[in-house]
Tab-separated table of C-alpha atoms in Angstrom:
chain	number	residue	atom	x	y	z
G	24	UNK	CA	0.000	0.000	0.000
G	25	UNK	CA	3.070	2.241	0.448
G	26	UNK	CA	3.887	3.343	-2.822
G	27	UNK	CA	0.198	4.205	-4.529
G	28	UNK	CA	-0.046	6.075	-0.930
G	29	UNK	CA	2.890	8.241	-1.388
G	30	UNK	CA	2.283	8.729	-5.516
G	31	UNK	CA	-0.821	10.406	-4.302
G	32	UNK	CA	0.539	12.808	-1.683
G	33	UNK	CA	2.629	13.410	-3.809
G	34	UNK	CA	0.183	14.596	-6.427
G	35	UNK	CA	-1.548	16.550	-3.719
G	36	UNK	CA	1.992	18.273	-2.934
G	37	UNK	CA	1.940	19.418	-6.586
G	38	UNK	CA	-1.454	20.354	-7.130
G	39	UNK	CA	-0.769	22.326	-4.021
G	40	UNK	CA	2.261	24.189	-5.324
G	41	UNK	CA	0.263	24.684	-8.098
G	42	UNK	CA	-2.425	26.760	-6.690
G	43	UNK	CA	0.344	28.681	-4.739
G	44	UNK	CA	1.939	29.954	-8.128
G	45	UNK	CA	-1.896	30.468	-9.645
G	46	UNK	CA	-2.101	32.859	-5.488
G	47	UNK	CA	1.143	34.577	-6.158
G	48	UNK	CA	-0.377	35.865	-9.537
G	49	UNK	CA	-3.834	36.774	-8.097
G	50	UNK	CA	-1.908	38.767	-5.601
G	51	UNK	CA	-0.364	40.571	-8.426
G	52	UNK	CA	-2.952	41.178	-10.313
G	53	UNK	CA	-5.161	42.202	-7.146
G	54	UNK	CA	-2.673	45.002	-6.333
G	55	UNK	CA	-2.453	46.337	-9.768
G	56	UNK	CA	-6.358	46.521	-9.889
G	57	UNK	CA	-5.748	48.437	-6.290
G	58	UNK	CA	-3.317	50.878	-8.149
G	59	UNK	CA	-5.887	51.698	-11.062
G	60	UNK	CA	-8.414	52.240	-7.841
G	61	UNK	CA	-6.283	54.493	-6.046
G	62	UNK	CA	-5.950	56.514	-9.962
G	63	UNK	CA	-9.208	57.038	-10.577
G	64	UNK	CA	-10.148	57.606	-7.127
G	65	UNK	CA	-7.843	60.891	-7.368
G	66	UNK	CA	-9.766	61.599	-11.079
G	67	UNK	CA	-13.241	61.883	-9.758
G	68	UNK	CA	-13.435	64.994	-7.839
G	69	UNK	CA	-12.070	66.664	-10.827
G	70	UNK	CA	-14.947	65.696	-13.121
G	71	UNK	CA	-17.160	66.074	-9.710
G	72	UNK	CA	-17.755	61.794	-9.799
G	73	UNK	CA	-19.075	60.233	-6.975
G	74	UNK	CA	-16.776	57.970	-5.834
G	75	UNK	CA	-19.824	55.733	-5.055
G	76	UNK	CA	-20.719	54.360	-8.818
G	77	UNK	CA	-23.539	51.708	-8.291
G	78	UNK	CA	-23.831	51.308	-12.146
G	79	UNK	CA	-20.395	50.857	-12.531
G	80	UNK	CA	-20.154	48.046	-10.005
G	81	UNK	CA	-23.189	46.246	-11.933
G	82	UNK	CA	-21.153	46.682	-14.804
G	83	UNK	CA	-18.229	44.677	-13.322
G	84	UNK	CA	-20.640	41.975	-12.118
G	85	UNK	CA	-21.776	41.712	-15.623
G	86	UNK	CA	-18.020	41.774	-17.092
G	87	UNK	CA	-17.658	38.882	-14.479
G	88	UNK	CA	-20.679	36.752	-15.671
G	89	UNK	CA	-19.914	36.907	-19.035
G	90	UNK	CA	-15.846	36.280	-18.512
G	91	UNK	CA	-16.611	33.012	-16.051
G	92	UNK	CA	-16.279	29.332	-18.253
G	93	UNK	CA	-16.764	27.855	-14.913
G	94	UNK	CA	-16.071	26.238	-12.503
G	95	UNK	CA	-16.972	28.821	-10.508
G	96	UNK	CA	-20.844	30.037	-9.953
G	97	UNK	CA	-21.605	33.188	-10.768
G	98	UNK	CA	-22.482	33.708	-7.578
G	99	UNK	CA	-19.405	32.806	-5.977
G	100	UNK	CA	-17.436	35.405	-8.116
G	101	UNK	CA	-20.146	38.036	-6.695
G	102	UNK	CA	-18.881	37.365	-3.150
G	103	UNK	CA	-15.459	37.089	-3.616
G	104	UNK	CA	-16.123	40.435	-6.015
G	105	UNK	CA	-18.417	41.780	-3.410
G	106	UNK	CA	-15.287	41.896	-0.525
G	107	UNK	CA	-12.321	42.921	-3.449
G	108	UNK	CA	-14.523	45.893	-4.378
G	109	UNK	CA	-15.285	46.560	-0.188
G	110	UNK	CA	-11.449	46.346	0.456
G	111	UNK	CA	-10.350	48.301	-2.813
G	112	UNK	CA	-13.385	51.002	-1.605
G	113	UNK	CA	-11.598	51.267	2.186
G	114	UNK	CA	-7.681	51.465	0.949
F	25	UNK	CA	-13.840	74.013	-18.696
F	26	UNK	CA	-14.566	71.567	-21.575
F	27	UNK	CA	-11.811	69.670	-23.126
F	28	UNK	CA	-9.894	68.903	-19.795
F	29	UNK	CA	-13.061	67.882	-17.928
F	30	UNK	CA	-13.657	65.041	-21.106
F	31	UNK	CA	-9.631	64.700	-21.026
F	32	UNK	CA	-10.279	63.574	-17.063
F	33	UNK	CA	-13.356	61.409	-18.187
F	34	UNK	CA	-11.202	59.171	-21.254
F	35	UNK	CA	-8.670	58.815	-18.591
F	36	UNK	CA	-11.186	56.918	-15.905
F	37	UNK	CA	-12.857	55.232	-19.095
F	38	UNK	CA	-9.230	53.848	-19.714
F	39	UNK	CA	-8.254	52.681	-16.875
F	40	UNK	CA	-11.470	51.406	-16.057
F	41	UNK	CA	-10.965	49.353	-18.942
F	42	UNK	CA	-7.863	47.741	-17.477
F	43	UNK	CA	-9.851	47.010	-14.591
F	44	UNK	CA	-12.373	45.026	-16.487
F	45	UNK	CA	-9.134	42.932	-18.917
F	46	UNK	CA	-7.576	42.602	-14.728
F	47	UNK	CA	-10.914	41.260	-13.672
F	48	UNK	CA	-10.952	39.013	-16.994
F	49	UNK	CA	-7.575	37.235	-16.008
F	50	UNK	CA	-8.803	37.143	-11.968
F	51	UNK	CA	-11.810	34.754	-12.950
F	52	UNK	CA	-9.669	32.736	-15.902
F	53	UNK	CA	-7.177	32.329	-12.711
F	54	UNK	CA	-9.838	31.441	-9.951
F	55	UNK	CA	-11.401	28.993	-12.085
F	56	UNK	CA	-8.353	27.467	-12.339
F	57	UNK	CA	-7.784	27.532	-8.586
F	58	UNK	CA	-10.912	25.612	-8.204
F	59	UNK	CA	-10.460	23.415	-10.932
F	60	UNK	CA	-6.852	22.728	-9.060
F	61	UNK	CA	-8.901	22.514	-5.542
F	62	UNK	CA	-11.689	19.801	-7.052
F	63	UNK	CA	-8.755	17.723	-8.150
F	64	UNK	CA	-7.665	17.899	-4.688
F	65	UNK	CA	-10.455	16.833	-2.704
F	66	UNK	CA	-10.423	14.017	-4.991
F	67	UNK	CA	-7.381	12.550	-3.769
F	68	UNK	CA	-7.903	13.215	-0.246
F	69	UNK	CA	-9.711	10.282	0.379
F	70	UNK	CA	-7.102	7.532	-1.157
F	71	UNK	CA	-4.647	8.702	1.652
F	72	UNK	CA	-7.271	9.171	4.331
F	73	UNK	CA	-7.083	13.311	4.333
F	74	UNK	CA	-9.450	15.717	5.969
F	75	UNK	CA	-10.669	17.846	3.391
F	76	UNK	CA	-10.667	20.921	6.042
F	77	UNK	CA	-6.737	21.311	6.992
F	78	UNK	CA	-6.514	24.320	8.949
F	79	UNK	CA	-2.643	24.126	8.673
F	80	UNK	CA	-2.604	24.094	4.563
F	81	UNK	CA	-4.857	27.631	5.584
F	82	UNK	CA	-2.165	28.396	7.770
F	83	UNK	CA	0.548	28.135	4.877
F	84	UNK	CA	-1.444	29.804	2.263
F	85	UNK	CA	-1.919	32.701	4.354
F	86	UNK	CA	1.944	32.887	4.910
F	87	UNK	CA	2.300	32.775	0.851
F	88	UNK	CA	-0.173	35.622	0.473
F	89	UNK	CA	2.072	37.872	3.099
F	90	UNK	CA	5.290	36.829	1.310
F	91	UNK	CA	3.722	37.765	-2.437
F	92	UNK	CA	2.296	41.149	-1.089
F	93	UNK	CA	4.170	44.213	-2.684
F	94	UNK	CA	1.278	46.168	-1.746
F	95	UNK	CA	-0.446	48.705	-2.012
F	96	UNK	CA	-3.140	46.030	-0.486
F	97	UNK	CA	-2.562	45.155	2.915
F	98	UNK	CA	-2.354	41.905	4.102
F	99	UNK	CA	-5.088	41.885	6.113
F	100	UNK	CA	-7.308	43.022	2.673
F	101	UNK	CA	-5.611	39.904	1.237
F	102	UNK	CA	-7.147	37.701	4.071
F	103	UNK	CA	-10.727	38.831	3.878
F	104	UNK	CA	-10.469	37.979	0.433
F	105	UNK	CA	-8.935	34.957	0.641
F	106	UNK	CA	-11.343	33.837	3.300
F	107	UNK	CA	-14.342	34.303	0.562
F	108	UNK	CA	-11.885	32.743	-1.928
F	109	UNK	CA	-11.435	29.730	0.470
F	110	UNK	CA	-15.031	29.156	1.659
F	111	UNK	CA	-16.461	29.563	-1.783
F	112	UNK	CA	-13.879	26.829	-2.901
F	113	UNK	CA	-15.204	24.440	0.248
F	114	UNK	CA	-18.532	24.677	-1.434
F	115	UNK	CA	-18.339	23.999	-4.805
């Protein structure tokens, strides 16, 4: 039983390392979104935006929908979305 | 008054348009986290694995910290990784 047993943790070690590259990126990507934020947060008052843009964040949730191939809900990129846009709104 | 106020406005359009290509490559990369994930509590089984392993949380926090160049902090990285987590639990 040894060997199969080991072959899979080892699988799980790489699947895990893996997800930890696919993290690194996210975390990337999450603080150059953050950046472009932070930009046109300064922007707005010039063109007297709110900074508060309910139409705008529907049309992210829509940009989501039609980007997702699964496997992933819809739904579940909503609440992860719902807490990115919360923290990008409090930075 | 004009031109610079529609200068300001193709500026926010702009970068709001990175947003959305960002927000393209965060679901593409989420979807394969959870594709990565499924895979993963697939094996868990054959070698007798809990699928909840608070110290695999432990570590992926710690990766998150170590990948963080800012201007997130890593407590924003957490809450979001706490949605990305539990939404990945569910599928």
């Amino acid at each position: 039983m040894g060997e199969p047993q080991e072959g899979v943790e080892g699988r799980i070690k790489q699947l895990r390392d893996e997800i930890d590259d696919i993290d690194r990126r996210l975390v990337g990507l999450l603080n150059q979104r953050a950046k472009l934020a932070l930009d046109i947060r300064e922007l707005k008052p010039q063109v007297n935006r709110a900074l508060y843009d309910p139409r705008r964040e529907q049309e992210i949730f829509e940009s989501l929908r039609a980007a997702n191939g699964g496997p992933l809900f819809d739904d579940n990129l909503r609440s992860i979305w719902e807490v990115v846009l919360q923290v990008m709104k409090e930075l």
